[in-house]
mmCIF file of C-alpha atoms in Angstrom:
data_model
loop_
_atom_site.group_PDB
_atom_site.id
_atom_site.type_symbol
_atom_site.label_atom_id
_atom_site.label_comp_id
_atom_site.label_asym_id
_atom_site.label_seq_id
_atom_site.Cartn_x
_atom_site.Cartn_y
_atom_site.Cartn_z
ATOM 1 C CA MET M 1 -5.251 78.013 71.587
ATOM 2 C CA GLU M 2 -2.443 80.372 70.506
ATOM 3 C CA LEU M 3 0.702 80.813 72.621
ATOM 4 C CA GLU M 4 -0.174 84.531 73.015
ATOM 5 C CA GLU M 5 -3.588 83.482 74.496
ATOM 6 C CA ARG M 6 -2.006 81.091 76.852
ATOM 7 C CA MET M 7 0.438 83.602 78.162
ATOM 8 C CA THR M 8 -2.342 86.179 78.653
ATOM 9 C CA ARG M 9 -4.258 83.485 80.600
ATOM 10 C CA LEU M 10 -1.278 83.016 82.776
ATOM 11 C CA GLY M 11 -0.777 86.915 83.403
ATOM 12 C CA GLY M 12 2.102 87.413 80.947
ATOM 13 C CA VAL M 13 4.631 85.540 83.045
ATOM 14 C CA ALA M 14 4.739 81.795 83.160
ATOM 15 C CA HIS M 15 6.834 78.828 84.229
ATOM 16 C CA THR M 16 7.510 76.447 81.375
ATOM 17 C CA SER M 17 5.669 73.603 83.409
ATOM 18 C CA GLN M 18 2.519 75.679 83.301
ATOM 19 C CA LEU M 19 2.804 76.134 79.581
ATOM 20 C CA GLU M 20 3.249 72.411 79.139
ATOM 21 C CA THR M 21 0.092 71.690 80.972
ATOM 22 C CA LEU M 22 -1.680 74.030 78.365
ATOM 23 C CA GLY M 23 -0.039 72.134 75.412
ATOM 24 C CA VAL M 24 3.098 74.258 74.858
ATOM 25 C CA THR M 25 6.156 72.110 74.242
ATOM 26 C CA PRO M 26 9.635 73.204 75.186
ATOM 27 C CA ALA M 27 10.485 73.357 71.447
ATOM 28 C CA GLY M 28 7.493 75.826 71.165
ATOM 29 C CA VAL M 29 8.901 77.953 73.930
ATOM 30 C CA ARG M 30 12.379 78.023 72.388
ATOM 31 C CA HIS M 31 10.917 79.012 68.976
ATOM 32 C CA ALA M 32 8.863 81.911 70.591
ATOM 33 C CA VAL M 33 12.066 83.085 72.348
ATOM 34 C CA ARG M 34 14.062 83.137 69.140
ATOM 35 C CA ALA M 35 11.200 84.925 67.501
ATOM 36 C CA GLY M 36 11.125 87.559 70.145
ATOM 37 C CA THR M 37 7.524 86.763 71.165
ATOM 38 C CA LEU M 38 8.786 85.562 74.685
ATOM 39 C CA ILE M 39 11.631 86.786 76.760
ATOM 40 C CA ARG M 40 13.638 84.391 79.162
ATOM 41 C CA LEU M 41 13.414 85.804 82.610
ATOM 42 C CA ARG M 42 15.316 83.094 84.563
ATOM 43 C CA ARG M 43 15.603 79.427 84.266
ATOM 44 C CA GLY M 44 12.275 77.846 83.429
ATOM 45 C CA TRP M 45 10.575 81.209 83.258
ATOM 46 C CA VAL M 46 9.563 83.293 80.308
ATOM 47 C CA HIS M 47 7.391 86.505 79.937
ATOM 48 C CA THR M 48 5.690 88.578 77.118
ATOM 49 C CA LEU M 49 6.752 92.031 76.204
ATOM 50 C CA ASP M 50 3.879 93.706 77.952
ATOM 51 C CA ALA M 51 3.836 91.602 81.023
ATOM 52 C CA PRO M 52 3.335 93.504 84.423
ATOM 53 C CA ARG M 53 6.677 94.969 85.676
ATOM 54 C CA ASP M 54 6.173 93.952 89.295
ATOM 55 C CA VAL M 55 5.439 90.388 88.373
ATOM 56 C CA ILE M 56 8.573 90.245 86.278
ATOM 57 C CA ARG M 57 10.636 91.635 89.177
ATOM 58 C CA ALA M 58 9.257 89.253 91.667
ATOM 59 C CA VAL M 59 10.071 86.211 89.492
ATOM 60 C CA ARG M 60 13.568 87.650 88.817
ATOM 61 C CA VAL M 61 14.129 87.708 92.638
ATOM 62 C CA GLY M 62 13.281 83.916 92.625
ATOM 63 C CA GLY M 63 9.697 83.892 93.823
ATOM 64 C CA THR M 64 6.129 84.999 93.268
ATOM 65 C CA LEU M 65 4.448 88.442 93.782
ATOM 66 C CA THR M 66 2.317 88.516 96.927
ATOM 67 C CA SER M 67 0.759 90.567 99.708
ATOM 68 C CA LEU M 68 0.271 94.324 98.926
ATOM 69 C CA SER M 69 2.166 94.089 95.584
ATOM 70 C CA ALA M 70 -0.420 91.391 94.403
ATOM 71 C CA LEU M 71 -3.489 92.980 96.065
ATOM 72 C CA GLU M 72 -3.250 96.566 94.913
ATOM 73 C CA PRO M 73 -3.556 95.881 91.217
ATOM 74 C CA LEU M 74 -6.771 94.027 91.997
ATOM 75 C CA GLY M 75 -8.308 97.102 93.651
ATOM 76 C CA VAL M 76 -7.928 95.825 97.172
ATOM 77 C CA TRP M 77 -7.285 98.610 99.780
ATOM 78 C CA CYS M 78 -3.813 98.489 101.062
ATOM 79 C CA ALA M 79 -1.679 100.741 103.231
ATOM 80 C CA THR M 80 1.057 101.055 100.769
ATOM 81 C CA ASP M 81 4.682 100.651 101.954
ATOM 82 C CA GLY M 82 6.427 101.126 98.563
ATOM 83 C CA LEU M 83 8.067 97.591 98.736
ATOM 84 C CA LEU M 84 7.934 94.799 96.311
ATOM 85 C CA HIS M 85 6.499 91.859 98.220
ATOM 86 C CA VAL M 86 7.843 88.525 97.019
ATOM 87 C CA ARG M 87 7.221 85.043 98.441
ATOM 88 C CA VAL M 88 9.855 82.475 98.003
ATOM 89 C CA GLY M 89 10.365 78.909 99.163
ATOM 90 C CA ARG M 90 10.878 78.307 102.842
ATOM 91 C CA HIS M 91 14.605 77.405 102.373
ATOM 92 C CA ALA M 92 15.206 79.211 99.098
ATOM 93 C CA GLY M 93 18.650 80.650 98.512
ATOM 94 C CA HIS M 94 20.484 82.229 95.613
ATOM 95 C CA LEU M 95 18.059 85.009 95.274
ATOM 96 C CA SER M 96 18.636 87.844 92.956
ATOM 97 C CA SER M 97 18.050 91.566 92.709
ATOM 98 C CA PRO M 98 14.521 92.432 91.164
ATOM 99 C CA ASP M 99 16.195 94.448 88.643
ATOM 100 C CA ASP M 100 19.342 92.372 87.655
ATOM 101 C CA ARG M 101 19.441 88.643 87.736
ATOM 102 C CA ALA M 102 23.313 88.650 87.843
ATOM 103 C CA GLU M 103 23.170 90.748 91.158
ATOM 104 C CA PRO M 104 22.582 88.679 94.394
ATOM 105 C CA LEU M 105 19.616 89.996 96.510
ATOM 106 C CA GLY M 106 21.661 90.315 99.699
ATOM 107 C CA GLU M 107 19.699 92.530 102.240
ATOM 108 C CA PRO M 108 16.264 92.541 100.636
ATOM 109 C CA SER M 109 15.247 95.994 101.958
ATOM 110 C CA ALA M 110 18.298 97.484 100.103
ATOM 111 C CA HIS M 111 16.593 96.564 96.843
ATOM 112 C CA GLY M 112 13.088 97.651 98.015
ATOM 113 C CA VAL M 113 12.043 94.114 98.648
ATOM 114 C CA CYS M 114 9.942 92.580 101.443
ATOM 115 C CA LEU M 115 10.574 88.910 101.476
ATOM 116 C CA HIS M 116 8.052 86.404 102.516
ATOM 117 C CA ARG M 117 9.056 82.763 103.318
ATOM 118 C CA SER M 118 6.502 80.146 102.474
ATOM 119 C CA ARG M 119 5.332 78.454 105.616
ATOM 120 C CA THR M 120 5.349 75.024 104.047
ATOM 121 C CA GLY M 121 7.428 73.337 101.391
ATOM 122 C CA SER M 122 11.059 74.103 100.486
ATOM 123 C CA CYS M 123 10.631 74.642 96.663
ATOM 124 C CA ALA M 124 10.280 77.992 95.101
ATOM 125 C CA PRO M 125 6.634 78.826 93.838
ATOM 126 C CA VAL M 126 5.902 77.981 90.281
ATOM 127 C CA VAL M 127 3.231 80.700 89.950
ATOM 128 C CA ALA M 128 4.121 84.308 89.132
ATOM 129 C CA ARG M 129 1.489 85.907 91.352
ATOM 130 C CA ASP M 130 -0.264 84.519 94.440
ATOM 131 C CA SER M 131 -3.984 83.957 94.578
ATOM 132 C CA LEU M 132 -5.933 86.714 96.241
ATOM 133 C CA GLU M 133 -6.502 84.560 99.274
ATOM 134 C CA GLU M 134 -2.880 83.513 99.495
ATOM 135 C CA ALA M 135 -1.708 87.269 99.123
ATOM 136 C CA LEU M 136 -4.022 88.334 101.954
ATOM 137 C CA MET M 137 -2.601 85.703 104.263
ATOM 138 C CA GLN M 138 0.895 86.744 103.404
ATOM 139 C CA MET M 139 -0.227 90.298 104.311
ATOM 140 C CA VAL M 140 -1.101 89.391 107.897
ATOM 141 C CA ASP M 141 2.624 88.402 108.359
ATOM 142 C CA CYS M 142 3.963 91.742 107.272
ATOM 143 C CA GLN M 143 1.430 94.435 107.993
ATOM 144 C CA GLU M 144 -0.092 95.657 111.264
ATOM 145 C CA ARG M 145 -3.398 93.922 112.081
ATOM 146 C CA ASN M 146 -5.615 96.815 111.425
ATOM 147 C CA HIS M 147 -4.183 97.351 107.901
ATOM 148 C CA ALA M 148 -4.640 93.560 107.281
ATOM 149 C CA VAL M 149 -8.333 93.610 108.432
ATOM 150 C CA ALA M 150 -8.923 96.697 106.197
ATOM 151 C CA ALA M 151 -7.566 94.626 103.233
ATOM 152 C CA PHE M 152 -9.828 91.749 104.146
ATOM 153 C CA ASP M 153 -12.678 94.087 104.384
ATOM 154 C CA SER M 154 -12.096 95.570 100.928
ATOM 155 C CA ALA M 155 -11.683 92.154 99.233
ATOM 156 C CA LEU M 156 -14.968 91.090 100.838
ATOM 157 C CA LYS M 157 -16.752 94.401 100.015
ATOM 158 C CA LYS M 158 -15.765 94.056 96.351
ATOM 159 C CA ARG M 159 -16.808 90.413 96.301
ATOM 160 C CA LEU M 160 -13.295 89.312 95.167
ATOM 161 C CA THR M 161 -13.551 86.343 97.587
ATOM 162 C CA ASN M 162 -15.754 85.189 100.369
ATOM 163 C CA ARG M 163 -15.378 84.277 104.054
ATOM 164 C CA TYR M 164 -15.500 80.421 103.269
ATOM 165 C CA ARG M 165 -12.446 80.542 100.901
ATOM 166 C CA LEU M 166 -10.610 82.868 103.301
ATOM 167 C CA GLY M 167 -11.509 80.518 106.215
ATOM 168 C CA ILE M 168 -9.970 77.600 104.414
ATOM 169 C CA HIS M 169 -6.742 79.342 104.014
ATOM 170 C CA ALA M 170 -6.721 80.727 107.624
ATOM 171 C CA SER M 171 -7.568 77.504 109.250
ATOM 172 C CA ARG M 172 -4.184 76.035 107.986
ATOM 173 C CA LEU M 173 -2.222 78.986 109.445
ATOM 174 C CA THR M 174 -2.038 80.768 112.900
ATOM 175 C CA HIS M 175 -4.368 82.176 115.440
ATOM 176 C CA GLU M 176 -3.422 85.678 114.200
ATOM 177 C CA HIS M 177 -4.682 84.803 110.626
ATOM 178 C CA ARG M 178 -7.908 83.504 112.079
ATOM 179 C CA GLU M 179 -8.408 86.641 114.281
ATOM 180 C CA VAL M 180 -7.996 89.009 111.370
ATOM 181 C CA LEU M 181 -10.732 87.090 109.500
ATOM 182 C CA ALA M 182 -13.032 87.245 112.437
ATOM 183 C CA LEU M 183 -12.577 90.973 112.693
ATOM 184 C CA SER M 184 -13.268 91.635 109.022
ATOM 185 C CA SER M 185 -16.568 92.707 107.590
ATOM 186 C CA ALA M 186 -17.931 92.988 104.039
ATOM 187 C CA SER M 187 -20.019 96.054 105.200
ATOM 188 C CA SER M 188 -17.172 98.328 105.686
ATOM 189 C CA HIS M 189 -17.310 101.330 103.380
ATOM 190 C CA SER M 190 -13.498 101.760 102.914
ATOM 191 C CA GLY M 191 -10.127 100.471 104.142
ATOM 192 C CA LEU M 192 -9.505 103.835 105.742
ATOM 193 C CA GLU M 193 -12.751 103.619 107.709
ATOM 194 C CA THR M 194 -11.844 100.096 108.892
ATOM 195 C CA THR M 195 -8.534 101.275 110.162
ATOM 196 C CA ALA M 196 -9.974 104.176 112.019
ATOM 197 C CA ARG M 197 -12.774 102.240 113.658
ATOM 198 C CA LEU M 198 -10.554 99.400 114.813
ATOM 199 C CA ARG M 199 -8.147 102.022 116.439
ATOM 200 C CA LEU M 200 -11.131 103.837 118.057
ATOM 201 C CA ARG M 201 -12.428 100.486 119.236
ATOM 202 C CA ALA M 202 -8.984 99.668 120.850
ATOM 203 C CA LEU M 203 -9.347 102.886 122.736
ATOM 204 C CA GLY M 204 -12.750 102.036 124.087
ATOM 205 C CA ILE M 205 -14.298 105.091 122.220
ATOM 206 C CA THR M 206 -17.843 104.246 121.016
ATOM 207 C CA TYR M 207 -18.696 105.260 117.544
ATOM 208 C CA ARG M 208 -21.233 104.764 114.647
ATOM 209 C CA THR M 209 -20.239 104.158 111.089
ATOM 210 C CA GLN M 210 -21.970 105.398 107.951
ATOM 211 C CA VAL M 211 -24.548 107.514 109.731
ATOM 212 C CA GLN M 212 -27.034 108.987 107.369
ATOM 213 C CA VAL M 213 -27.590 112.776 107.996
ATOM 214 C CA ARG M 214 -30.456 114.663 106.392
ATOM 215 C CA GLY M 215 -29.145 116.858 103.443
ATOM 216 C CA VAL M 216 -25.653 115.516 104.000
ATOM 217 C CA GLY M 217 -25.748 111.894 103.280
ATOM 218 C CA ALA M 218 -23.557 109.166 105.003
ATOM 219 C CA VAL M 219 -20.858 110.435 107.230
ATOM 220 C CA ASP M 220 -17.954 108.012 107.932
ATOM 221 C CA LEU M 221 -17.929 108.039 111.735
ATOM 222 C CA VAL M 222 -19.832 109.774 114.508
ATOM 223 C CA VAL M 223 -18.414 109.727 118.074
ATOM 224 C CA GLY M 224 -20.991 110.442 120.701
ATOM 225 C CA ASP M 225 -23.693 112.877 119.652
ATOM 226 C CA ARG M 226 -22.013 115.396 117.560
ATOM 227 C CA LEU M 227 -18.340 114.650 116.612
ATOM 228 C CA VAL M 228 -18.295 113.728 112.966
ATOM 229 C CA ILE M 229 -15.066 112.287 111.506
ATOM 230 C CA GLU M 230 -14.630 112.088 107.803
ATOM 231 C CA LEU M 231 -11.824 110.163 106.062
ATOM 232 C CA ASP M 232 -10.498 111.323 102.847
ATOM 233 C CA GLY M 233 -9.130 108.284 101.076
ATOM 234 C CA ARG M 234 -6.471 108.579 98.438
ATOM 235 C CA GLU M 235 -8.853 107.869 95.494
ATOM 236 C CA TRP M 236 -11.612 110.337 96.531
ATOM 237 C CA HIS M 237 -11.781 114.131 97.116
ATOM 238 C CA SER M 238 -9.295 115.107 94.424
ATOM 239 C CA THR M 239 -11.512 116.826 91.921
ATOM 240 C CA GLU M 240 -12.767 120.373 92.200
ATOM 241 C CA ALA M 241 -16.420 119.188 92.336
ATOM 242 C CA ALA M 242 -15.528 116.579 95.087
ATOM 243 C CA PHE M 243 -13.792 119.437 97.060
ATOM 244 C CA ALA M 244 -16.792 121.717 96.804
ATOM 245 C CA GLU M 245 -19.156 118.852 97.953
ATOM 246 C CA ASP M 246 -17.016 118.077 100.876
ATOM 247 C CA ARG M 247 -17.119 121.830 101.949
ATOM 248 C CA ARG M 248 -20.960 121.922 101.346
ATOM 249 C CA ARG M 249 -21.324 118.949 103.608
ATOM 250 C CA ASP M 250 -19.080 120.381 106.374
ATOM 251 C CA PHE M 251 -21.037 123.678 106.338
ATOM 252 C CA LEU M 252 -24.333 121.960 106.896
ATOM 253 C CA LEU M 253 -22.966 119.832 109.681
ATOM 254 C CA HIS M 254 -21.696 122.918 111.377
ATOM 255 C CA GLU M 255 -25.068 124.458 110.880
ATOM 256 C CA TYR M 256 -26.527 121.508 112.828
ATOM 257 C CA GLY M 257 -23.952 122.129 115.607
ATOM 258 C CA CYS M 258 -21.677 119.203 114.940
ATOM 259 C CA SER M 259 -17.795 119.357 115.215
ATOM 260 C CA VAL M 260 -16.305 118.035 112.093
ATOM 261 C CA LEU M 261 -12.822 116.390 111.790
ATOM 262 C CA ARG M 262 -11.658 115.638 108.510
ATOM 263 C CA PHE M 263 -8.324 113.352 108.124
ATOM 264 C CA THR M 264 -6.390 112.455 104.999
ATOM 265 C CA TYR M 265 -5.065 108.944 104.273
ATOM 266 C CA ALA M 266 -1.550 109.999 105.372
ATOM 267 C CA GLN M 267 -2.762 111.343 108.673
ATOM 268 C CA VAL M 268 -4.624 108.285 109.621
ATOM 269 C CA ILE M 269 -2.022 105.755 108.384
ATOM 270 C CA PHE M 270 1.234 107.592 109.304
ATOM 271 C CA GLU M 271 0.215 110.220 112.006
ATOM 272 C CA TRP M 272 -2.268 108.274 114.053
ATOM 273 C CA PRO M 273 -0.762 109.254 117.434
ATOM 274 C CA ARG M 274 -1.637 112.870 116.701
ATOM 275 C CA VAL M 275 -4.994 111.965 115.499
ATOM 276 C CA GLU M 276 -5.647 109.867 118.494
ATOM 277 C CA ALA M 277 -4.494 112.627 120.849
ATOM 278 C CA LEU M 278 -6.936 115.160 119.242
ATOM 279 C CA ILE M 279 -9.911 112.768 119.422
ATOM 280 C CA ARG M 280 -9.064 111.765 122.969
ATOM 281 C CA ALA M 281 -8.852 115.466 124.002
ATOM 282 C CA ILE M 282 -12.291 116.205 122.440
ATOM 283 C CA VAL M 283 -13.885 113.295 124.203
ATOM 284 C CA ALA M 284 -12.109 114.095 127.637
ATOM 285 C CA ARG M 285 -13.661 117.580 127.383
ATOM 286 C CA LYS M 286 -17.023 115.991 126.515
ATOM 287 C CA GLU M 287 -17.263 118.175 123.373
ATOM 288 C CA HIS M 288 -18.584 115.104 121.645
ATOM 289 C CA ARG M 289 -21.831 115.442 123.524
ATOM 290 C CA TRP M 290 -24.561 117.871 123.194
ATOM 291 C CA SER M 291 -24.635 120.483 126.033
ATOM 292 C CA ALA M 292 -27.937 121.608 127.703
ATOM 293 C CA ARG M 293 -27.516 124.978 126.079
ATOM 294 C CA GLN M 294 -27.010 123.492 122.517
ATOM 295 C CA LEU M 295 -30.099 121.332 122.939
ATOM 296 C CA ARG M 296 -32.140 124.479 124.229
ATOM 297 C CA ALA M 297 -31.029 126.296 121.102
ATOM 298 C CA GLY M 298 -32.527 123.516 118.920
ATOM 299 C CA LEU M 299 -29.277 122.002 117.625
ATOM 300 C CA GLY M 300 -29.064 118.404 116.836
ATOM 301 C CA LEU M 301 -28.052 115.806 114.125
ATOM 302 C CA PRO M 302 -31.075 115.138 111.978
ATOM 303 C CA LEU M 303 -30.892 111.494 110.764
ATOM 304 C CA GLU M 304 -32.530 110.450 107.701
#
C-alpha cells in the first residue's frame, strides 16, 4: 500500500505511530516531508496537502477533533456553536493556538476553541479525529441535553451507529450520558423535531409527531386537535420549489381549519423562550382544540 493510500485511510492527518503500524518507517516519513508529500504539523504528526482544515487545527492545538466539529462532517444533526471542539489529555498542558503552533492557546474561547478534557488517561490522544461514538459522548459534556439527544437521534436514524455501541460507551461514563441515550430514538425525523418535542414534553404539552394528513403528507408536530407545528431545518425549504410546496401545504391545512405555526432553525434553537410563550398562550386559550362551532361547520384534520 502506498503512503498516499495509508494517509487517506487515516483521514489525511496521522501520528507517526499510526503510520508505523501500517508499515511506514520514520525514514519513509522524513522522505515524504522532504519531497513535499507530507507536512509536519507538530512533533510526531504529519498531514497531507488536502487534509481537512479542522482536523489539522485540532491537532495543532494538541488534541483530537471531537464533539460537534467531528460530527457535522458526518452529516449528524448538531446545534452549531461555531467553535472548534478539541479533546486533549486529562492533564495536558503546553497547548497551542489552532492557527499558529508558536502561539500558546491561553484562553480557549479567545481562539474559538471549546476544550474537552479526556475523562481517563493523562496522555494526549494519538488519533486526529474521535470516533462517532466518542464524539457523541463528548457532546453530552458541552451541549444542552436536548441538543445532545437530537444528535444521538440523528446518528441512529442515519445508521451511523447503533444503541449497543453507544451503550458500551455510555456505561463507562455518567448517569447523564446514559439518560441521553435512553431518551434517544432512531425514529425521529430530524434533530430540530427532537429538540422541539423534548421541550414540549418538559412543559407537559401533549403532541403527536409525523402525523399523516390527507393531501398534505406528514406534518412535524400536532398539538391537541388542530395546532400544526412545522419546523424548517437549515438544509430544507431553501429552494423556490420547496417554498411553494410549504405554502401549498399550509393553505390546505388552513382549509381544514388548522392553526399552523412554522418555525425556523434559529427560532427553535436560539429563541425558544418566545416560541414556548406563543405555544403556551395558544394552549391556554384552548385554540389547539376544535370548538363546537368548528365541528358543526365540518372542519377537521383528515388523516391518511
